[in-house]
Coordinates of C-alpha atoms and ligand atoms in Angstrom, one line a residue:
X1 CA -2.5 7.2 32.3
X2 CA -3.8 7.3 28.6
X3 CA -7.9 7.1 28.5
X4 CA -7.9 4.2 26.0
X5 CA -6.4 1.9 28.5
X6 CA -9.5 1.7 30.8
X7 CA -11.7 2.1 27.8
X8 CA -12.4 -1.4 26.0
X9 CA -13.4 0.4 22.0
X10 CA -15.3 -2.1 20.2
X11 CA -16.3 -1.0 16.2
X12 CA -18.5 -2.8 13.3
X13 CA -15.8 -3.3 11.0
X14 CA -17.7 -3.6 7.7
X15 CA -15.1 -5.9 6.3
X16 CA -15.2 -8.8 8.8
X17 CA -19.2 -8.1 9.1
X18 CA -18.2 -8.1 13.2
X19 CA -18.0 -6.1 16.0
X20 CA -14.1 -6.1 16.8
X21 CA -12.0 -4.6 19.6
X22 CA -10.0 -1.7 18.0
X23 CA -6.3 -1.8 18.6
X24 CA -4.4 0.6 16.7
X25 CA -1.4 -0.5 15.1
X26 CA 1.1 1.9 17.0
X27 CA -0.1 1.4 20.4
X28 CA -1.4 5.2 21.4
X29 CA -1.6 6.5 17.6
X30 CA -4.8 6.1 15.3
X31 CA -4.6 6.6 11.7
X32 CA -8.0 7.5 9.8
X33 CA -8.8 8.0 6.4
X34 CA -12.4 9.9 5.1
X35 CA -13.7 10.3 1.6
X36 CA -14.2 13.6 1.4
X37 CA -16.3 16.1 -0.8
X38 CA -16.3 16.2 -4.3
X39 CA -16.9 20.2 -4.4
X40 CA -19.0 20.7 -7.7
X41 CA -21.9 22.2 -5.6
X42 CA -23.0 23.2 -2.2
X43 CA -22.7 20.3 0.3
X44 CA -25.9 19.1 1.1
X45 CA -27.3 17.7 4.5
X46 CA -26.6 13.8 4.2
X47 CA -22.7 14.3 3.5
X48 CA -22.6 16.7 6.4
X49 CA -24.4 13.6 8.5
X50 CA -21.5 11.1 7.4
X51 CA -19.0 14.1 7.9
X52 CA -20.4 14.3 11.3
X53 CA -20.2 11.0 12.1
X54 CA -16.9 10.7 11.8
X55 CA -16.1 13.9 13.3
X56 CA -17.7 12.9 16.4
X57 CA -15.7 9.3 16.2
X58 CA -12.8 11.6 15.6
X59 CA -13.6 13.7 18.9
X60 CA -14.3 10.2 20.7
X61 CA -10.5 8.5 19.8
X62 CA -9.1 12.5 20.8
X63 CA -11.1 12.4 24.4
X64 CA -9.6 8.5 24.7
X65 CA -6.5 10.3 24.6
X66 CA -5.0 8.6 21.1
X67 CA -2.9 10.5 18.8
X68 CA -5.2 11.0 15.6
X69 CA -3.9 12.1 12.3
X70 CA -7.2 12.7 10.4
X71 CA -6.9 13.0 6.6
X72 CA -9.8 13.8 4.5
X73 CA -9.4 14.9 1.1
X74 CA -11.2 16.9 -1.3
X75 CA -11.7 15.5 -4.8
X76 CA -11.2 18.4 -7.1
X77 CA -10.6 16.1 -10.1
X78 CA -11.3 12.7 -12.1
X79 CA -14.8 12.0 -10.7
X80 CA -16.9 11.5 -13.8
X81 CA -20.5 12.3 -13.6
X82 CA -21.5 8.9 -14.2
X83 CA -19.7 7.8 -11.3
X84 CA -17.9 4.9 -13.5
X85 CA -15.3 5.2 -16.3
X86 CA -17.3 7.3 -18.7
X87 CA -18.9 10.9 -18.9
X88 CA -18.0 14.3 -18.0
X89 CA -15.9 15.3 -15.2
X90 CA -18.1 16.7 -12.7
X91 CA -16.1 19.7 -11.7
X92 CA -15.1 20.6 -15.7
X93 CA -19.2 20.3 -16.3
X94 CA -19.8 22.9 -14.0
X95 CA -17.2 25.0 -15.0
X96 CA -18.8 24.5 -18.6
X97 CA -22.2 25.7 -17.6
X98 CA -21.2 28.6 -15.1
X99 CA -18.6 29.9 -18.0
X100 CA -15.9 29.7 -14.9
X101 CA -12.5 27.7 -14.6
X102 CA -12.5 24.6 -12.8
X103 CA -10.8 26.0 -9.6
X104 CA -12.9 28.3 -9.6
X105 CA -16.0 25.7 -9.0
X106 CA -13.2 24.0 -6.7
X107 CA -12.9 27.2 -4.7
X108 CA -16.5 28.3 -4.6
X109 CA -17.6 24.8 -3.0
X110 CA -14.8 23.9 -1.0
X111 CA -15.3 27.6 1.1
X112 CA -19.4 26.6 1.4
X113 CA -17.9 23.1 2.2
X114 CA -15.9 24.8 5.3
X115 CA -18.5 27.4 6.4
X116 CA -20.7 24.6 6.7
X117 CA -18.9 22.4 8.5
X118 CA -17.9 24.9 11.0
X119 CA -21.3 26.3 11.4
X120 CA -21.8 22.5 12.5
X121 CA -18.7 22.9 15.1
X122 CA -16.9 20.2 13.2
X123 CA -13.0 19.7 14.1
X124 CA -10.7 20.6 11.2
X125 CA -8.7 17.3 9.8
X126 CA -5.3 16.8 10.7
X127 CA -4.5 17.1 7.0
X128 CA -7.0 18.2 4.1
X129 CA -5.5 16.8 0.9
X130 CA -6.4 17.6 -2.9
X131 CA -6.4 15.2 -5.9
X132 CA -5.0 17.5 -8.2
X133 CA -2.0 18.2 -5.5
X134 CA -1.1 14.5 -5.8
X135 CA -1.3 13.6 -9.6
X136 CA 2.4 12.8 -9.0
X137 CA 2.1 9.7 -6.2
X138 CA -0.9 8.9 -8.5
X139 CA 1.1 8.4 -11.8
X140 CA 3.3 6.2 -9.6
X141 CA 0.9 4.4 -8.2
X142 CA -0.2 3.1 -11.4
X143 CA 3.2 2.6 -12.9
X144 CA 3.7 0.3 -9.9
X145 CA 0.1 -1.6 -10.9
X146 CA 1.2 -1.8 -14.5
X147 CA 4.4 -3.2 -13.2
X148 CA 3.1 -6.2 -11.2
X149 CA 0.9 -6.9 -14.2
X150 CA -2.8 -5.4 -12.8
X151 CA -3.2 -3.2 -15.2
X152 CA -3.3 -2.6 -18.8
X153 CA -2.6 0.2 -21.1
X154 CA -5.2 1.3 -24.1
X155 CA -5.4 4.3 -26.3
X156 CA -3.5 6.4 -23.5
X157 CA -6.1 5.6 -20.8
X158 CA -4.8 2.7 -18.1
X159 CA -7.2 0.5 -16.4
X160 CA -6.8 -2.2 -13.5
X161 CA -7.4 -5.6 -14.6
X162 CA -9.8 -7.1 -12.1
X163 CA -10.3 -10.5 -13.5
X164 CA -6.4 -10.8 -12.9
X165 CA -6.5 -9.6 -9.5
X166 CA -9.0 -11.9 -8.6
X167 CA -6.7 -14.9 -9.4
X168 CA -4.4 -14.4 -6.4
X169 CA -6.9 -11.5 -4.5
X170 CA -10.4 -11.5 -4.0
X171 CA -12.1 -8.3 -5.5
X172 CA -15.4 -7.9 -3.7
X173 CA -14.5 -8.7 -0.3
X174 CA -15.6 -5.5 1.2
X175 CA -19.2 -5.3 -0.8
X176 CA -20.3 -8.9 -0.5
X177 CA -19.7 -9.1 -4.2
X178 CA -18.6 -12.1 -6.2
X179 CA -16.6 -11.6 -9.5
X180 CA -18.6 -13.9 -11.4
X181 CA -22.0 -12.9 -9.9
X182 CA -20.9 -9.8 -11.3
X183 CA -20.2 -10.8 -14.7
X184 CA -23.2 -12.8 -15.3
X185 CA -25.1 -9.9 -14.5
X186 CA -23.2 -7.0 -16.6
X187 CA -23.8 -6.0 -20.2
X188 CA -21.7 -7.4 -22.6
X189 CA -18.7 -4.9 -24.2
X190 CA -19.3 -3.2 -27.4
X191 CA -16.9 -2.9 -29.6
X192 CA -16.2 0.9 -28.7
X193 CA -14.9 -0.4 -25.4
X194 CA -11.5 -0.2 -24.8
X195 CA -11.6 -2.6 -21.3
X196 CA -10.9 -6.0 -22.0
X197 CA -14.0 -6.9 -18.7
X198 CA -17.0 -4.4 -17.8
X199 CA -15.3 -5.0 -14.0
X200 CA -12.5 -2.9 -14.8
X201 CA -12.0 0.8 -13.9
X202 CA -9.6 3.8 -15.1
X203 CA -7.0 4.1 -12.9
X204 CA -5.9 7.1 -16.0
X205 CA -7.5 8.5 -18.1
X206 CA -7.0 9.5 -21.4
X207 CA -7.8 13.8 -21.9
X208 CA -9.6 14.4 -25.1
X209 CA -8.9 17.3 -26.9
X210 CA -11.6 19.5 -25.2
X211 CA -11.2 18.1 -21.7
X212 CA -9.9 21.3 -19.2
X213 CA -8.4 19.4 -16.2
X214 CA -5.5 17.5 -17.7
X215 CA -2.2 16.4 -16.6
X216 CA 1.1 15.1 -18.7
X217 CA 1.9 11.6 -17.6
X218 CA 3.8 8.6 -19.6
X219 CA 0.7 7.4 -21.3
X220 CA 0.1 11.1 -22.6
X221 CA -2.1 13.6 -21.3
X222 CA -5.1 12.6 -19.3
X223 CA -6.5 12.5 -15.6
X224 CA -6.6 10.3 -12.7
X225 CA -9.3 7.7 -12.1
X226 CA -11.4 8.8 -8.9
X227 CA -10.7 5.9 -6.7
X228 CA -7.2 6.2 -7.3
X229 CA -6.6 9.6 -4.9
X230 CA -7.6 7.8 -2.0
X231 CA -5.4 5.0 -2.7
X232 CA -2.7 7.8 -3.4
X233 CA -3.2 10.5 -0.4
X234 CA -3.6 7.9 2.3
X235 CA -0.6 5.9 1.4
X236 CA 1.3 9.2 1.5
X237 CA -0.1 10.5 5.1
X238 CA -1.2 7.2 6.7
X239 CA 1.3 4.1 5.4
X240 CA 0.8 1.0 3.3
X241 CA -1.5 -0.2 6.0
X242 CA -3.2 2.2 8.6
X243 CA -6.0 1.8 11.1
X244 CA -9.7 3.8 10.3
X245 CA -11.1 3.8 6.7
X246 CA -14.4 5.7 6.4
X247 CA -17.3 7.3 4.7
X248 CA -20.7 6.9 3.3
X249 CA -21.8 3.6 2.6
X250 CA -22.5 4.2 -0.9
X251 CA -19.1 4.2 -1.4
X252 CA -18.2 0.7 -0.3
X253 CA -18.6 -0.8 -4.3
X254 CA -17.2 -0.1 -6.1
X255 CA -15.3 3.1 -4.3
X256 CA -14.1 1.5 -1.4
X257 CA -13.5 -2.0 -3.1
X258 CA -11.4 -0.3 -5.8
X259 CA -9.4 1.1 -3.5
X260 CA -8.4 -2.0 -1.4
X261 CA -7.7 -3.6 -5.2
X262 CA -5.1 -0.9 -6.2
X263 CA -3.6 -1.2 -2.6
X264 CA -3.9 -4.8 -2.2
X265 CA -2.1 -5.0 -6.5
X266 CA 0.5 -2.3 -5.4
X267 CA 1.7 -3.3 -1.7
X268 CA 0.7 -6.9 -1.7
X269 CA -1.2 -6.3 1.1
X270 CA -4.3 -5.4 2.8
X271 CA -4.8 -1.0 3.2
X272 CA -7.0 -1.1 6.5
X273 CA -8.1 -2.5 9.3
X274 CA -10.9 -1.5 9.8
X275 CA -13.8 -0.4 7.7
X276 CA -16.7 2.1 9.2
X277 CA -19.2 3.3 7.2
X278 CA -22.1 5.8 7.8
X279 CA -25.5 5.4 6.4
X280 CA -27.8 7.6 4.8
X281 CA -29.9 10.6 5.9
X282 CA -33.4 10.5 4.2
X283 CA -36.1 12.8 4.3
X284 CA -39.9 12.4 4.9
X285 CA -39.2 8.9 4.6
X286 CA -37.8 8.8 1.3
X287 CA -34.1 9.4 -0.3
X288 CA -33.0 12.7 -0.8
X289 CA -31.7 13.8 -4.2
X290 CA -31.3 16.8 -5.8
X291 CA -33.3 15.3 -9.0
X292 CA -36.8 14.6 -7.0
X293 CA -36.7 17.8 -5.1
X294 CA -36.5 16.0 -1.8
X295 CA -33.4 17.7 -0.8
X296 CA -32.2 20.4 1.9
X297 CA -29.2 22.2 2.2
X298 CA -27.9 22.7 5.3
X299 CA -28.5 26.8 5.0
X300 CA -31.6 26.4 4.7
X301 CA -32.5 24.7 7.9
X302 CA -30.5 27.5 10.1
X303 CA -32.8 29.9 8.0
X304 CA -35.9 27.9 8.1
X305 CA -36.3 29.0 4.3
X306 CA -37.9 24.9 2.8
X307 CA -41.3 24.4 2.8
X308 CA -41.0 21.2 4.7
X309 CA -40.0 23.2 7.9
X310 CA -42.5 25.1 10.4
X311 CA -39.3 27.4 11.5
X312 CA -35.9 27.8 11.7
X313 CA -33.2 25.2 13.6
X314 CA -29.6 26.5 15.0
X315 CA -26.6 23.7 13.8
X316 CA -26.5 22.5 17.3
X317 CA -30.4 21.3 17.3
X318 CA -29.1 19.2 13.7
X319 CA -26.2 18.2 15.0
X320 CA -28.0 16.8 18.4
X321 CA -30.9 15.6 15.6
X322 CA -28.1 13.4 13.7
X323 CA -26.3 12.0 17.4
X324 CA -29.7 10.5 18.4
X325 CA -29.2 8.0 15.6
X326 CA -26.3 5.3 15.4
X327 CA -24.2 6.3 12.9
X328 CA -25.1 2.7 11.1
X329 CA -28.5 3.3 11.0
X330 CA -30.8 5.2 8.6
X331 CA -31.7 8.5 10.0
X332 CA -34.9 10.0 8.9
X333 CA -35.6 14.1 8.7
X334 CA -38.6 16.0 9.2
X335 CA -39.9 19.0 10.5
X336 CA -41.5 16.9 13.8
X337 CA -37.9 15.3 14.5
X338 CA -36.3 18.2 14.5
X339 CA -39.3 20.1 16.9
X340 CA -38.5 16.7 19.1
X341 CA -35.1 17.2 19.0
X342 CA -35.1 20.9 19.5
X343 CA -36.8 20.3 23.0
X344 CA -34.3 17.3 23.9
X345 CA -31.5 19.3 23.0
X346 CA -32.5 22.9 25.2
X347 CA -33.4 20.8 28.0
X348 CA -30.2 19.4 28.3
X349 CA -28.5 22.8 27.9
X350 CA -31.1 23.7 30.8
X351 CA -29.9 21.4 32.9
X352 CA -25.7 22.3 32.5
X353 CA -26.7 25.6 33.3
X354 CA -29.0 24.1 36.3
X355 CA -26.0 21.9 37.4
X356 CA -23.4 25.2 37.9
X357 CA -26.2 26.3 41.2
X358 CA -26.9 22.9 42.6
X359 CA -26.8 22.9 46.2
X360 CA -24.0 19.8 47.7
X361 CA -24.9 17.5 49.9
X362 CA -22.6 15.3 52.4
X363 CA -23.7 12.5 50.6
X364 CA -25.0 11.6 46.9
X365 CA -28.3 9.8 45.8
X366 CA -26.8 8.3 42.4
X367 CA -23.3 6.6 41.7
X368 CA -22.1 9.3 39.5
X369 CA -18.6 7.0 38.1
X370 CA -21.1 3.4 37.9
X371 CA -23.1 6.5 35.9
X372 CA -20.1 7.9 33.7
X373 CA -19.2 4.2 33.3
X374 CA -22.0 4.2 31.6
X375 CA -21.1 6.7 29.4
X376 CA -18.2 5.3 28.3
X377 CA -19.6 1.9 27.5
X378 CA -22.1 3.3 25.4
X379 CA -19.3 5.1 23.3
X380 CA -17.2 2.1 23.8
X381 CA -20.1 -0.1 21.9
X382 CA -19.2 0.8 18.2
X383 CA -19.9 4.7 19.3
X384 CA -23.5 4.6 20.5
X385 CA -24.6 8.2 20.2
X386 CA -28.3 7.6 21.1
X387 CA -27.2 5.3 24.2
X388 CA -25.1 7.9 25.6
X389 CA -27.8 10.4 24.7
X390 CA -30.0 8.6 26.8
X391 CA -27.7 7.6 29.6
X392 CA -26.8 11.8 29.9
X393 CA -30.7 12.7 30.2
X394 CA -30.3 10.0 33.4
X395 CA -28.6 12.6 34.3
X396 CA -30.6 15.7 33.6
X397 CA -33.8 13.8 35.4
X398 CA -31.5 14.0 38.1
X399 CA -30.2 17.3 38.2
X400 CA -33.6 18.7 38.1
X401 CA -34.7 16.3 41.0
X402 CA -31.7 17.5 43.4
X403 CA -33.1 21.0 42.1
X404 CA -36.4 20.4 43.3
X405 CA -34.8 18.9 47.0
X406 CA -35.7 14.9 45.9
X407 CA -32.3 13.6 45.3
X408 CA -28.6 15.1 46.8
X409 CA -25.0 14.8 45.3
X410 CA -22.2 15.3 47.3
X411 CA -19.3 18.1 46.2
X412 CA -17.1 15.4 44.4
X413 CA -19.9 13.7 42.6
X414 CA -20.7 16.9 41.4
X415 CA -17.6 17.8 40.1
X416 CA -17.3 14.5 38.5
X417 CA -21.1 15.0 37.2
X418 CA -20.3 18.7 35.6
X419 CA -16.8 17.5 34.6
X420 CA -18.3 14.7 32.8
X421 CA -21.6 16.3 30.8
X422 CA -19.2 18.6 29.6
X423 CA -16.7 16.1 27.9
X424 CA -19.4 14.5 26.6
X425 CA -21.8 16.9 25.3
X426 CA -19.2 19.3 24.4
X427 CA -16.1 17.2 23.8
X428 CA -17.6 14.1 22.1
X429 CA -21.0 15.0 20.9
X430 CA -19.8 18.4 19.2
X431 CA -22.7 20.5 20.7
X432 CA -22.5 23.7 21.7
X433 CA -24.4 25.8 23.7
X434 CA -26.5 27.9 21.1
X435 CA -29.8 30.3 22.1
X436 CA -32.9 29.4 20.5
X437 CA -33.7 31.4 17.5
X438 CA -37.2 31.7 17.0
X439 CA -37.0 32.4 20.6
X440 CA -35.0 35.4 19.7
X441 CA -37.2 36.7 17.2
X442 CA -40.3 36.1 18.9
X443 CA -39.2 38.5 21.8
X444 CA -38.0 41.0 19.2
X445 CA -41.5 41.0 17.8
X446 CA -42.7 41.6 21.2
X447 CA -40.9 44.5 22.2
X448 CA -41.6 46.5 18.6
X449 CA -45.4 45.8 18.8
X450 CA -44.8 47.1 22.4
X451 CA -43.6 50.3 21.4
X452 CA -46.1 50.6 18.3
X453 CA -49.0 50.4 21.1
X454 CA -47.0 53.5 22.8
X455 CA -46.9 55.0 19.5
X456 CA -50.3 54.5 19.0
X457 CA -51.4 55.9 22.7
X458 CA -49.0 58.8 22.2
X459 CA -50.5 59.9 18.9
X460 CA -54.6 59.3 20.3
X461 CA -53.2 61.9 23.3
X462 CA -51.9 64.4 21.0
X463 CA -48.2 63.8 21.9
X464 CA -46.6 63.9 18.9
X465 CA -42.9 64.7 19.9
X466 CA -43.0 60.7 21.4
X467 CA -44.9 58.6 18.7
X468 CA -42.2 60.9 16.2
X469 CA -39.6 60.0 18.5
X470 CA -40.6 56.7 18.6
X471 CA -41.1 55.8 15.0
X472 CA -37.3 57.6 14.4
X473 CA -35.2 56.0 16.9
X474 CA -36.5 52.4 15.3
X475 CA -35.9 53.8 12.0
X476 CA -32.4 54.6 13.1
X477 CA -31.9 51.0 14.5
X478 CA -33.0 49.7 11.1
X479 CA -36.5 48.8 12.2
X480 CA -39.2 51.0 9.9
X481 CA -42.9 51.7 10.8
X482 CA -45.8 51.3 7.9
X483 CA -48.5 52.8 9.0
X484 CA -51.9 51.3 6.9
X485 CA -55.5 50.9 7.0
X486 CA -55.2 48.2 9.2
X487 CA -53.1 49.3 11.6
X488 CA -48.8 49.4 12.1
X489 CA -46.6 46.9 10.3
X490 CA -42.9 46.6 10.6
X491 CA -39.9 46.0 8.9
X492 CA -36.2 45.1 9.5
X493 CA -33.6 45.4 7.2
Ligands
ZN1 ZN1 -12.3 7.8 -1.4

């Protein structure tokens, strides 16, 4: 029998403001939609944590046993740097300043985006979609707006009409927002403007002559507005209505609201059912940004190469790092978290590989299905990563307490035990058994100033044929020998 049917999966559906049990429209099938990347530069570390979020709510529906199609797209076009209806497109401005075509910036940042993710152990989508491969369902998208009277045309650009949405819809919904809250508190048009209210967003448009990324449509050449791909790629993949709508929560206004408009104006309907969003990833106790400097990319903490960090951190100490937080709440990064979670995280791996010699019992100490009950009802509660952190390391006390002869577990609780960290720390956590670095390093360091001291005795007895031999068999393995005033450095290269 399917998982899900024993399991009771509660989410926070961020439209209702509620904690709602989650049944999927086709009994056994889960459609999910995430806003993905826009690749204009390398993806840095608080996109990865909403990525990873929903990768490890991804793995959680899998493990349930539901059929998931996963789509999360890449936006390669039509997001402006101003994140409204004016400004450069973020991709063409890079391609201005690096002197490179725009898939080239679109190819350069979707491969870091990748090699990222799976450094991370991230499960690929069920299907990775592009805005620039969907201009077509777009165009028709918006002819279908225009159609139903939502949207307006002007100098070759097309924007949705909100304040005529929100005579039989409600625009805001989503956010909290209130039309005329928002009006009373928006500039006034100038008359360069071409929207008849400050509310309303591009859904196209128009391409000025200089503009790269440009498309032919009936309204002349232009681009998409961003919000329109989603709107677009998870009609085409996912239906008129479908079950999981993520990402970060800046995106819920005017992203998210625009695109429940344009679906809401085009079906006559509601998109999704529910709503999940992931907060933010700060740093030091402040928000990262690129502009401030209090920033990270995600390379740089498997290298330890930021001066915020004491040392280097392999992806599955981050990953383990971002599960200890709800997905909801506001994670906070710093060099003493991730020490903490570093420790957390090998002494869990210590005790998987402690668990594969335990010695059975005829009978067991602890209920090991009331404990992977447990488990499940932590996941089951809106995906409770750090519960089910803490209900596993029940576990590991445990383990090492059978270890030490305080507690037994029979053979069938331990399969159950084994069978169970392994689904969840593996399977629906996403971590994977990595070896410490510095760890690593530290004994490599031992052994070369090891054989320096030989060196160093061999030379003070005259042997010359084994401090030579010495010094050119590390040379050979890459490792070189500096021999100065104060003593013998290496090097590795
Ligand atoms: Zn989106």
């Amino acid at each position: 029998m399917a998982l899900y049917k024993n399991q009771v999966l509660k989410v926070y559906n961020s439209l209702s403001g509620k904690k709602e049990i989650f049944t999927p429209i086709n009994e056994g099938h889960v459609g999910m939609y995430v806003c993905g990347p826009t690749v204009y530069s390398n993806v840095h570390l608080g996109n990865c944590r909403t990525f990873m979020s929903f990768d490890m709510i991804f793995r959680y529906l899998r493990h349930l046993d539901y059929k998931v199609r996963y789509v999360r797209n890449i936006t390669d076009a039509g997001h402006l740097v101003d994140d409204a209806d004016d400004g450069e497109d973020k991709i063409a401005k890079k391609a201005r300043l690096e002197q490179i075509e725009p898939m080239e910036v679109v190819q350069r940042y979707t491969v870091d985006f990748h090699n990222i993710l799976q450094k991370f152990n991230f499960l690929s989508p069920s299907i990775e979609p592009t805005a620039t491969g969907h201009i077509i369902e777009q165009i028709e998208i918006i002819k279908d707006i225009l159609e139903k009277g939502y949207a307006y045309e002007i100098n070759g650009s097309v924007y949705f009409d909100v304040k005529k949405f929100n005579e039989k819809y409600e625009y805001g919904k989503l956010s909290g927002r209130k039309l005329e809250d928002m009006i009373s508190n928006t500039r006034e048009l100038t008359a360069q403007d071409e929207k008849r209210n400050p509310q309303d967003f591009a859904l196209w448009k128009k391409a000025e002559p200089q503009h790269i990324m440009r498309w032919p449509s009936p309204w002349g050449d232009g681009f998409p507005g961003w919000h329109l791909e989603c709107t677009a790629m998870s009609t085409k993949y996912l239906g008129e209505t479908f079950d999981i709508h993520g990402g970060g929560m800046d995106l819920k206004f005017p992203h998210h609201e625009c695109e429940i408009a344009q679906s809401e104006a085009s079906h006559g309907h509601s998109p999704v059912h529910y709503w999940l969003h992931a907060n933010m990833l700060t740093m030091n106790g402040k928000k990262m940004a690129k502009s401030t400097g209090n920033n990270i990319l995600p390379n740089e903490i498997f290298s330890g190469d930021n001066e915020i960090l004491s040392k280097p951190f392999v992806p599955s100490v981050v990953r383990f790092f971002m599960m200890q937080a709800h997905y909801t709440s506001i994670l906070d990064l710093s060099d003493e978290a991730l020490l903490g979670s570093e420790k957390g995280y090998f002494r869990l791996m210590e005790a998987l590989r402690v668990m594969e010699s335990l010695e059975k019992s005829s009978s067991s100490t602890l209920d090991i299905k009331a404990w992977q009950q447990r488990c499940y009802d932590a996941m089951n509660d809106d995906f409770n990563t750090p519960i089910l952190i803490a209900t596993l390391f029940e576990a590991v006390k445990y383990i090492n307490l059978i270890k030490e002869g305080k507690e037994r577990i029979s053979a069938v609780d331990l399969e159950l035990l084994t069978s169970t960290m392994q689904v969840f720390v593996f399977d629906v956590l996403g971590l994977e058994s990595q070896e410490q670095l510095t760890t690593n390093s530290d004994k490599l360091s031992g052994v070369v100033s090891l054989l320096i001291q030989l060196r160093n005795e061999a030379r003070a007895g005259k042997d010359f044929a084994t401090s030579d031999k010495i010094r050119d068999e590390l040379a050979a393995m890459g490792i070189q020998l500096k021999d100065g005033t104060e003593g013998t450095t290496f090097s590795i290269s």
